[in-house]
Coordinates of C-alpha atoms in Angstrom, one line a residue:
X1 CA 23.2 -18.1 -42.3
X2 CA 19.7 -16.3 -42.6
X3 CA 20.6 -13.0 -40.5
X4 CA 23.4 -13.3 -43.0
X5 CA 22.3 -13.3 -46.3
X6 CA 19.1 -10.7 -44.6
X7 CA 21.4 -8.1 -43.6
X8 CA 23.1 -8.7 -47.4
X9 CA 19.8 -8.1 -49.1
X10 CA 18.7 -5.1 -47.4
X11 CA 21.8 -3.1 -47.5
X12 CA 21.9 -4.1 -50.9
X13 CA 18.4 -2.4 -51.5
X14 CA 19.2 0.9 -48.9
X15 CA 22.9 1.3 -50.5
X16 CA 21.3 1.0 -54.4
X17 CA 18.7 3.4 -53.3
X18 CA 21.2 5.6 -51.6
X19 CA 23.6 5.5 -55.0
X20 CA 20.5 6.5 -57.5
X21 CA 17.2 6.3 -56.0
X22 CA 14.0 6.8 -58.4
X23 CA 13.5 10.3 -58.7
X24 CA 9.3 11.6 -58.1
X25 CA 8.1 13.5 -60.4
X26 CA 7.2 16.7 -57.8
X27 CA 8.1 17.7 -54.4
X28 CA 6.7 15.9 -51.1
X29 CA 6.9 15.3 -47.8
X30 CA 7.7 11.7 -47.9
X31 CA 8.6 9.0 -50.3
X32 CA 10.3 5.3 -49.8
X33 CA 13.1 6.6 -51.7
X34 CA 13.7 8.5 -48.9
X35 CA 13.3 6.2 -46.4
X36 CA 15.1 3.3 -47.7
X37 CA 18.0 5.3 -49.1
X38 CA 18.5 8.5 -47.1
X39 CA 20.5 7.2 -43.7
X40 CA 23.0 5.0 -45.9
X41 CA 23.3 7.9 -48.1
X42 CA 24.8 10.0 -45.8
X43 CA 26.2 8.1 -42.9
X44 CA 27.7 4.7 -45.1
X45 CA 30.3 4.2 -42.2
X46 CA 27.0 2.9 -39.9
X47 CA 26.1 0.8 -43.0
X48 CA 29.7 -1.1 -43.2
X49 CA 29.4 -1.7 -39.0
X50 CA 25.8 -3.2 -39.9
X51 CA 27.2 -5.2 -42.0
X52 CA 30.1 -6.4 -40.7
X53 CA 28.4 -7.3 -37.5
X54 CA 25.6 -8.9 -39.4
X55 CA 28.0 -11.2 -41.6
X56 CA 31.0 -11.7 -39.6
X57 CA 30.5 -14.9 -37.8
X58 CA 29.3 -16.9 -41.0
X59 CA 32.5 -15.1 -43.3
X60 CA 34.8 -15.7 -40.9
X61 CA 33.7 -19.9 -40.8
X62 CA 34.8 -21.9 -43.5
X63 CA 33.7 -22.0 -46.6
X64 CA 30.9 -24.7 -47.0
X65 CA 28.7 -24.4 -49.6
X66 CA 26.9 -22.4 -52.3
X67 CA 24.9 -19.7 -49.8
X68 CA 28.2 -19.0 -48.1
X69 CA 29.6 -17.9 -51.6
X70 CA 26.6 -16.1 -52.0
X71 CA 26.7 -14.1 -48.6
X72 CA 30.5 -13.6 -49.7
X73 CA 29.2 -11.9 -53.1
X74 CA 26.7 -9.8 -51.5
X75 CA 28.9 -8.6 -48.7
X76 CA 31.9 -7.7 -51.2
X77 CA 29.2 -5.8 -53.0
X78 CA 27.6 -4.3 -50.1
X79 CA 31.1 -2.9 -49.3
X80 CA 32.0 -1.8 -52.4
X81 CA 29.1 0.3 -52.7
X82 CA 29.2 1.7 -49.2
X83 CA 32.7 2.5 -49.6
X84 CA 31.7 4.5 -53.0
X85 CA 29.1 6.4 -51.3
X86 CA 31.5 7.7 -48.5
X87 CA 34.4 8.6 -51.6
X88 CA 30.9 10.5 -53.1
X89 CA 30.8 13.1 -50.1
X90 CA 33.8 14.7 -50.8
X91 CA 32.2 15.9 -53.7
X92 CA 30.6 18.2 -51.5
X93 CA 33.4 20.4 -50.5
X94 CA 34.7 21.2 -54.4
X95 CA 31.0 22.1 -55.1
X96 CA 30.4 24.2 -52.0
X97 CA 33.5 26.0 -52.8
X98 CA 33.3 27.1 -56.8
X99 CA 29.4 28.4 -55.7
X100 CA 31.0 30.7 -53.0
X101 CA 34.1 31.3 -55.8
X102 CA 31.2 32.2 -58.3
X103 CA 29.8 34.8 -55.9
X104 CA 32.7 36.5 -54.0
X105 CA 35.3 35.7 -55.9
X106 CA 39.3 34.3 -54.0
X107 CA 37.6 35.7 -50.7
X108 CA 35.1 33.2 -50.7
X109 CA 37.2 30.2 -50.2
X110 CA 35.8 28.5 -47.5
X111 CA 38.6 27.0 -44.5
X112 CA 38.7 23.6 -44.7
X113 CA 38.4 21.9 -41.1
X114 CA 39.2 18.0 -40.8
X115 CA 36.2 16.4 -39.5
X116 CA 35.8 14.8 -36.0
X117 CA 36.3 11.4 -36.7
X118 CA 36.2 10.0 -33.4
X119 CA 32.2 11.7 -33.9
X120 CA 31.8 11.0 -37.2
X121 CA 32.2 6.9 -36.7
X122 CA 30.9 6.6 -33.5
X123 CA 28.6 9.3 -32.3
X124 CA 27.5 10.7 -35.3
X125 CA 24.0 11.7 -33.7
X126 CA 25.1 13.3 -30.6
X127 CA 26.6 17.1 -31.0
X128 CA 26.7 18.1 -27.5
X129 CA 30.2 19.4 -26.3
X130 CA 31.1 20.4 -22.9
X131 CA 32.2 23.9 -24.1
X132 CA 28.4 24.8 -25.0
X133 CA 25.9 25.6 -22.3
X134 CA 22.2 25.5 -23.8
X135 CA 19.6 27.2 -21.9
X136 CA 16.1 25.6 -22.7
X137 CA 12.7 26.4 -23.2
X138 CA 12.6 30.4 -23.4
X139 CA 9.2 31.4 -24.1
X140 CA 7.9 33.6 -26.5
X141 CA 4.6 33.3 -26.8
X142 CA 1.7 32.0 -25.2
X143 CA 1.6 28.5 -27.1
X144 CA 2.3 26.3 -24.3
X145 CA 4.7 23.8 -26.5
X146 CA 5.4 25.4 -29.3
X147 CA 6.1 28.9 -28.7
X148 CA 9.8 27.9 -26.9
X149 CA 13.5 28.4 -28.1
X150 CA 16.7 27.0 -26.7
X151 CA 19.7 29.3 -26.2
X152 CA 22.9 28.4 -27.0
X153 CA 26.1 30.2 -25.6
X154 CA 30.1 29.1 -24.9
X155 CA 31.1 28.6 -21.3
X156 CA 34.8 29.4 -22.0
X157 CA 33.9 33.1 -24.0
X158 CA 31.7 35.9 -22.1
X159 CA 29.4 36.5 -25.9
X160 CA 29.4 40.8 -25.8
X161 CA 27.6 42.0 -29.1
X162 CA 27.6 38.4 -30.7
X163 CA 26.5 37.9 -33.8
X164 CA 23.5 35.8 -33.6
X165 CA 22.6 32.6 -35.8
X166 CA 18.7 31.6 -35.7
X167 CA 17.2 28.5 -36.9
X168 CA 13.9 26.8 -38.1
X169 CA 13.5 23.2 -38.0
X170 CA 12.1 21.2 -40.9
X171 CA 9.3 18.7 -40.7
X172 CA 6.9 19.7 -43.9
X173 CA 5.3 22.1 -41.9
X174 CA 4.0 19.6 -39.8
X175 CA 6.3 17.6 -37.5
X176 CA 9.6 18.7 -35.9
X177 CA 11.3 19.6 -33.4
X178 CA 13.9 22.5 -31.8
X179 CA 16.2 19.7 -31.0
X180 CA 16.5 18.5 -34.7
X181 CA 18.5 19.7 -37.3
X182 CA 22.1 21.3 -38.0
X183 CA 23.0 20.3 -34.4
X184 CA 26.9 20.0 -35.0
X185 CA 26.5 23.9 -36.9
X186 CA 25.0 25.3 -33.9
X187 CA 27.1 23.4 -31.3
X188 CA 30.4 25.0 -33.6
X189 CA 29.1 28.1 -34.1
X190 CA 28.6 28.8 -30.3
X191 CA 31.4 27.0 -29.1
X192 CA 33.4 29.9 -31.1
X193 CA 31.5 33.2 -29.9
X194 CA 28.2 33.2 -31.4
X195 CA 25.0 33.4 -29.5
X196 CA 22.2 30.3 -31.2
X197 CA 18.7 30.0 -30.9
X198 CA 16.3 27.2 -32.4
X199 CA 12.9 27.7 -32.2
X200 CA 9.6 25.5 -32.3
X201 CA 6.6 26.5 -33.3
X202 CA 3.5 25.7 -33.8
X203 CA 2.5 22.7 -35.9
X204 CA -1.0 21.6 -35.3
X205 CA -4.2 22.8 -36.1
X206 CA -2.7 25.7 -37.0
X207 CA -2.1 27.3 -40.9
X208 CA 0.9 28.8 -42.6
X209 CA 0.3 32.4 -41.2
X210 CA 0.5 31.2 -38.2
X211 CA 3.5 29.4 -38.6
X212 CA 5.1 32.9 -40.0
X213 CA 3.6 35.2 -37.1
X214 CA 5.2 32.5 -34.8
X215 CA 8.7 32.8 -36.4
X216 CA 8.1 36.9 -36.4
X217 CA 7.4 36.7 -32.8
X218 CA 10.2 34.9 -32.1
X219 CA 12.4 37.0 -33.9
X220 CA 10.7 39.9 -31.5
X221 CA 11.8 38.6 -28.7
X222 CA 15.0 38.0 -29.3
X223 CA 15.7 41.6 -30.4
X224 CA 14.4 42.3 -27.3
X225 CA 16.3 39.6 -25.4
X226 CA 19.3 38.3 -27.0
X227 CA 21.2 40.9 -25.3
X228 CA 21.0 39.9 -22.1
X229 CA 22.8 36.7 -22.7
X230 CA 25.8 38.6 -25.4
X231 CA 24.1 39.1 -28.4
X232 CA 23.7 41.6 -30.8
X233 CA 20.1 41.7 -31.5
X234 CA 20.9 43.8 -35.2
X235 CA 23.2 41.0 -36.1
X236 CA 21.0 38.0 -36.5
X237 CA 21.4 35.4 -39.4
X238 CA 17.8 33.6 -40.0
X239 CA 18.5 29.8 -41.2
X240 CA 16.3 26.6 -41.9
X241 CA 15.9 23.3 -43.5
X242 CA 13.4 22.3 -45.5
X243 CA 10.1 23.7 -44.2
X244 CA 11.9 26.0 -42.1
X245 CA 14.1 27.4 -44.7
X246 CA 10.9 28.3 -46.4
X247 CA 9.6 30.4 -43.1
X248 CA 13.1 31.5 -42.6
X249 CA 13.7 33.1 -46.3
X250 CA 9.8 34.4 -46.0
X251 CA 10.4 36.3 -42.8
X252 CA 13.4 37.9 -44.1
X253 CA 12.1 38.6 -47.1
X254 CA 8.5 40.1 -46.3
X255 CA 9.9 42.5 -43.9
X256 CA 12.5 41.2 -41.3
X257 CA 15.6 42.9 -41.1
X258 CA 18.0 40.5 -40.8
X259 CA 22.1 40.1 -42.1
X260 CA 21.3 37.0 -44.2
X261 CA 19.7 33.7 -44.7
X262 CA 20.4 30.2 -45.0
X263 CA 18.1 27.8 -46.6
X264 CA 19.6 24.1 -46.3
X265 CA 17.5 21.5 -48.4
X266 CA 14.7 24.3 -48.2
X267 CA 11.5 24.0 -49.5
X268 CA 10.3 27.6 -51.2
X269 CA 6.7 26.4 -53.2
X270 CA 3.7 27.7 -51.8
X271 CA 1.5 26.4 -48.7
X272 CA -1.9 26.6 -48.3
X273 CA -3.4 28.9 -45.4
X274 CA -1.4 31.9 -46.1
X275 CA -3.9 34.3 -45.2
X276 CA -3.3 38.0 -46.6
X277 CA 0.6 37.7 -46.2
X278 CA 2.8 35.7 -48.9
X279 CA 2.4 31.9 -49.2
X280 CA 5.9 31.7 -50.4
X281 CA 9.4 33.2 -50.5
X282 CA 8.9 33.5 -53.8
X283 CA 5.8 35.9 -53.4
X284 CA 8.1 38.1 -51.6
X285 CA 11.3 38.4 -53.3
X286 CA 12.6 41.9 -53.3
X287 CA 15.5 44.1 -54.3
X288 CA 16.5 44.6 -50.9
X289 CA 16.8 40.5 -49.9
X290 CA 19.6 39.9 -47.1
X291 CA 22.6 37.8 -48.6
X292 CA 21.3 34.1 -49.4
X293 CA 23.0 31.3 -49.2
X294 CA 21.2 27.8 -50.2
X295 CA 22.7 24.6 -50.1
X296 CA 20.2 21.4 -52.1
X297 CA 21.0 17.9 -52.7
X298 CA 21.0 16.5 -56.0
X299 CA 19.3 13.3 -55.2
X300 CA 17.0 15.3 -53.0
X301 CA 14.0 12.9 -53.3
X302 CA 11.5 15.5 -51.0
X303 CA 12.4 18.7 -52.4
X304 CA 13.6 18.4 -56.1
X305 CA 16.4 20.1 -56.6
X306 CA 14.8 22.3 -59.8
X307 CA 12.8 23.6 -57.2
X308 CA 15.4 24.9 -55.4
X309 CA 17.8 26.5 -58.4
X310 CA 14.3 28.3 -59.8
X311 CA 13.8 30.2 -56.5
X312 CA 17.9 30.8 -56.5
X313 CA 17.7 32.3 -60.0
X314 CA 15.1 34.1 -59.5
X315 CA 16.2 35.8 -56.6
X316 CA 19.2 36.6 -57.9
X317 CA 17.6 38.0 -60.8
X318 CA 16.1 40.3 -58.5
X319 CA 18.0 41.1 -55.6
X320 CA 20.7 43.2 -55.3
X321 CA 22.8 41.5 -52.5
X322 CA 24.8 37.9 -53.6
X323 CA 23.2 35.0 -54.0
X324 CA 25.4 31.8 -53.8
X325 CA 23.4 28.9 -54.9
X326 CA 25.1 25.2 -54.2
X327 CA 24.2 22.1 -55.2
X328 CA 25.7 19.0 -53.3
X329 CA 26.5 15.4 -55.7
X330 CA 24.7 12.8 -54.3
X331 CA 23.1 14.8 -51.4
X332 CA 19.8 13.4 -49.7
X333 CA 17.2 15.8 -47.8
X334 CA 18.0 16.4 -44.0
X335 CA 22.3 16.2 -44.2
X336 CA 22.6 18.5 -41.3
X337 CA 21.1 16.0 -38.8
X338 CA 24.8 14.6 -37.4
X339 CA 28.2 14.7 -38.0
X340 CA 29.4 13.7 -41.2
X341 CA 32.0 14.1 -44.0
X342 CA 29.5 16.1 -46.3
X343 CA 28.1 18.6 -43.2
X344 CA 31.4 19.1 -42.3
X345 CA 31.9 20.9 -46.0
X346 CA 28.6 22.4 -45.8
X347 CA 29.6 23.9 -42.1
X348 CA 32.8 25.7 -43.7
X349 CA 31.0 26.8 -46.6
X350 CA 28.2 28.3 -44.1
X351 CA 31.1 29.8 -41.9
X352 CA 32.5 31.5 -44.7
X353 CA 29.3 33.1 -45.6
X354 CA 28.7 34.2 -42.5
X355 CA 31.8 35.6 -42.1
X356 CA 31.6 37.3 -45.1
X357 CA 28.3 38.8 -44.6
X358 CA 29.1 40.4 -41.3
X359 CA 32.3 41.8 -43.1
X360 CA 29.9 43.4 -45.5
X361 CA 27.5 44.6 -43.7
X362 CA 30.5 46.3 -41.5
X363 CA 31.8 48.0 -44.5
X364 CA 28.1 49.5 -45.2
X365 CA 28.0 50.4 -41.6
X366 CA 31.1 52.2 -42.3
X367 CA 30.3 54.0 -45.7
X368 CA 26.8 54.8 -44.2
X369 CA 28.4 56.7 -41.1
X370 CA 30.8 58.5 -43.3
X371 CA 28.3 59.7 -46.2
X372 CA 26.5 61.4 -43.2
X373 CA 29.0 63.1 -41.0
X374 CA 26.3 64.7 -38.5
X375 CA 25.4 61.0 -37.3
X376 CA 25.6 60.6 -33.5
X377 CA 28.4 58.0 -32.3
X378 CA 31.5 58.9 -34.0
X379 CA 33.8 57.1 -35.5
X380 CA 34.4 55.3 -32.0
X381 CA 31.2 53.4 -32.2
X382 CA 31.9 52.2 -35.6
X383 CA 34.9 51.2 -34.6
X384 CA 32.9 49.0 -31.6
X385 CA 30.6 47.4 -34.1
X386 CA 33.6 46.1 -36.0
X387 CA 35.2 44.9 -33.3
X388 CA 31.9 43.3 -32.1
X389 CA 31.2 41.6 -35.4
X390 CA 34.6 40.5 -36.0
X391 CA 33.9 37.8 -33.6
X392 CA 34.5 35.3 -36.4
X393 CA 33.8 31.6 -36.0
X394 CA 37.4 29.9 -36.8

């Protein structure tokens, strides 16, 4: 009877904090609101087996007396919440697509993809699929731990001029890992064609210019690398959560040339230890920004979302490439840990980008070949980099 009404009373708290937690009054790394709320938030299926497990063998007795009534009560609550949460992320997929509408227009619908329910209910944390190989620990700088990337390639497709996808791990600058973070993206992504790479780097005793010359030197090396495993090292896509959208949307836009960027539940503010180069994406926005594409919670209790939509208006103030700015009902910080009914959304909104942005940047391949006809390659090696790029993720 104790377990009972215990397991009642704290998914009560998680799934109340999960529906509308407190919101703090800035941006941080951590909050309870996060850690009581955020798993319910975004997987409620784990929350109903949790509670059926922890309720079943006192509901399924007789009735006999006022605490079983009361477990009864709690549980029908419990459920009725959890069941509201998991209606609440379908939100996602209408909001995902009028943003991409609002930019591009009828070509930015995003393909809707059912999710993989047998992954979503019962392996939501686990993304490996047979059809991926991932080659560990390539090294690209002399850190011992964390100057290493992971390399993640199809077994069933040869990748030949692949576009690449790149990613930063979150962790407030501070904790993290290569192995964390939009796992069931990557795993999709390369299972269709593309070549993926997520990077460490270096977290302690180190500043934020370090952290930057570490996600520039990765970026090096896999120019000079990535083709050796199918790549196309001038088609890479930089992306991030949190912390690491920051580094990723700094990078790209304080001098790395890259196709576009996606900053998932990113954190653009400033850091400290900066050095001489820009403490912030902000500090660096330009005319000539790469294609952004940034996806925020609403209840993001680490990041507040106004932090997020300032930095997406004032880029699109100021750059001349799109902008699509999305902001996900009822979204927590870190959604792109493991399957789910929301990430799925986000992943065909993310897909679409992509694939628009390497249709774009073909086009200006295209228009820049024929506004100088003396260019070496001919129209023959436009036509390759088309066909290269038009390795589209389905």
């Amino acid at each position: 009877m104790g377990s009972a009404i215990q397991t009642s009373l704290v998914l009560a708290l998680f799934t109340a904090m999960a529906i509308r937690p407190p919101r703090p009054r800035h941006s941080s790394p951590f909050n309870l609101q996060f850690a009581f709320g955020y798993l319910i938030n975004e997987q409620p299926f784990l929350g109903g087996l949790w509670l059926a497990t922890g309720t079943w063998d006192l509901l399924t007795a007789a009735p006999s007396g006022l605490l079983w009534w009361l477990v009864a009560a709690l549980t029908t609550a419990d459920a009725a919440a959890l069941a509201w949460l998991a209606v609440r992320t379908r939100s996602a997929r209408p909001a995902l697509t009028a943003a991409l509408l609002a930019t591009y227009g009828e070509p930015g619908r995003p393909r809707a993809t059912r999710p993989v329910w047998w992954r979503v209910l019962l392996v939501p944390f686990i993304s490996w699929r047979p059809d991926v190989r991932r080659v560990r620990n390539r090294r690209y700088g002399p850190a011992r731990r964390g100057n290493r990337l992971d390399v993640y390639l199809s077994r069933r497709r040869r990748p030949s001029s692949a576009p690449v996808l790149v990613y930063i791990h979150g962790g407030g600058f501070r904790i993290g890992n290569k192995m964390i973070g939009a796992r069931p993206l990557i795993y999709r992504l390369a299972a269709r064609g593309w070549v993926c790479v997520s990077l460490d780097h270096r977290l302690i005793g180190v500043d934020y210019a370090d952290q930057l010359g570490d996600t520039r030197a990765a970026l090096a090396w896999i120019r000079a690398h990535i083709g050796a495993y199918g790549g196309d090292p001038n088609a890479i896509v930089l992306a991030g959560g949190s912390s690491g959208a920051h580094l990723a949307s700094t990078a790209a836009l304080s001098g790395e040339e890259v196709l576009g960027v996606i900053g998932i539940y990113g954190y653009y503010g400033g850091v400290g230890g900066a050095g001489t180069g820009p403490a912030s994406p902000h500090e660096a926005i330009t005319p000539d920004a790469p294609p952004f594409l940034i996806i925020h919670g609403t209840l993001d209790t680490l990041v507040l979302r106004e932090d997020a939509r300032a930095f997406a208006q004032r880029l699109r103030a100021v750059s001349r490439r799109p902008v699509t700015y999305a902001e996900l009902p009822g979204a927590q910080h870190s959604f792109d840990l493991f399957h789910s009914l929301r990430f799925t959304a986000v992943s065909d909104a993310i897909v679409r980008f992509l694939e628009l942005t390497l249709a774009t940047d073909t086009t200006l391949a295209r228009t820049h070949h024929r506004s100088r006809p003396g260019t070496s390659g001919g129209p023959a090696a436009v036509g390759a980099t088309v066909r290269a790029h038009d390795r589209r993720p389905r």
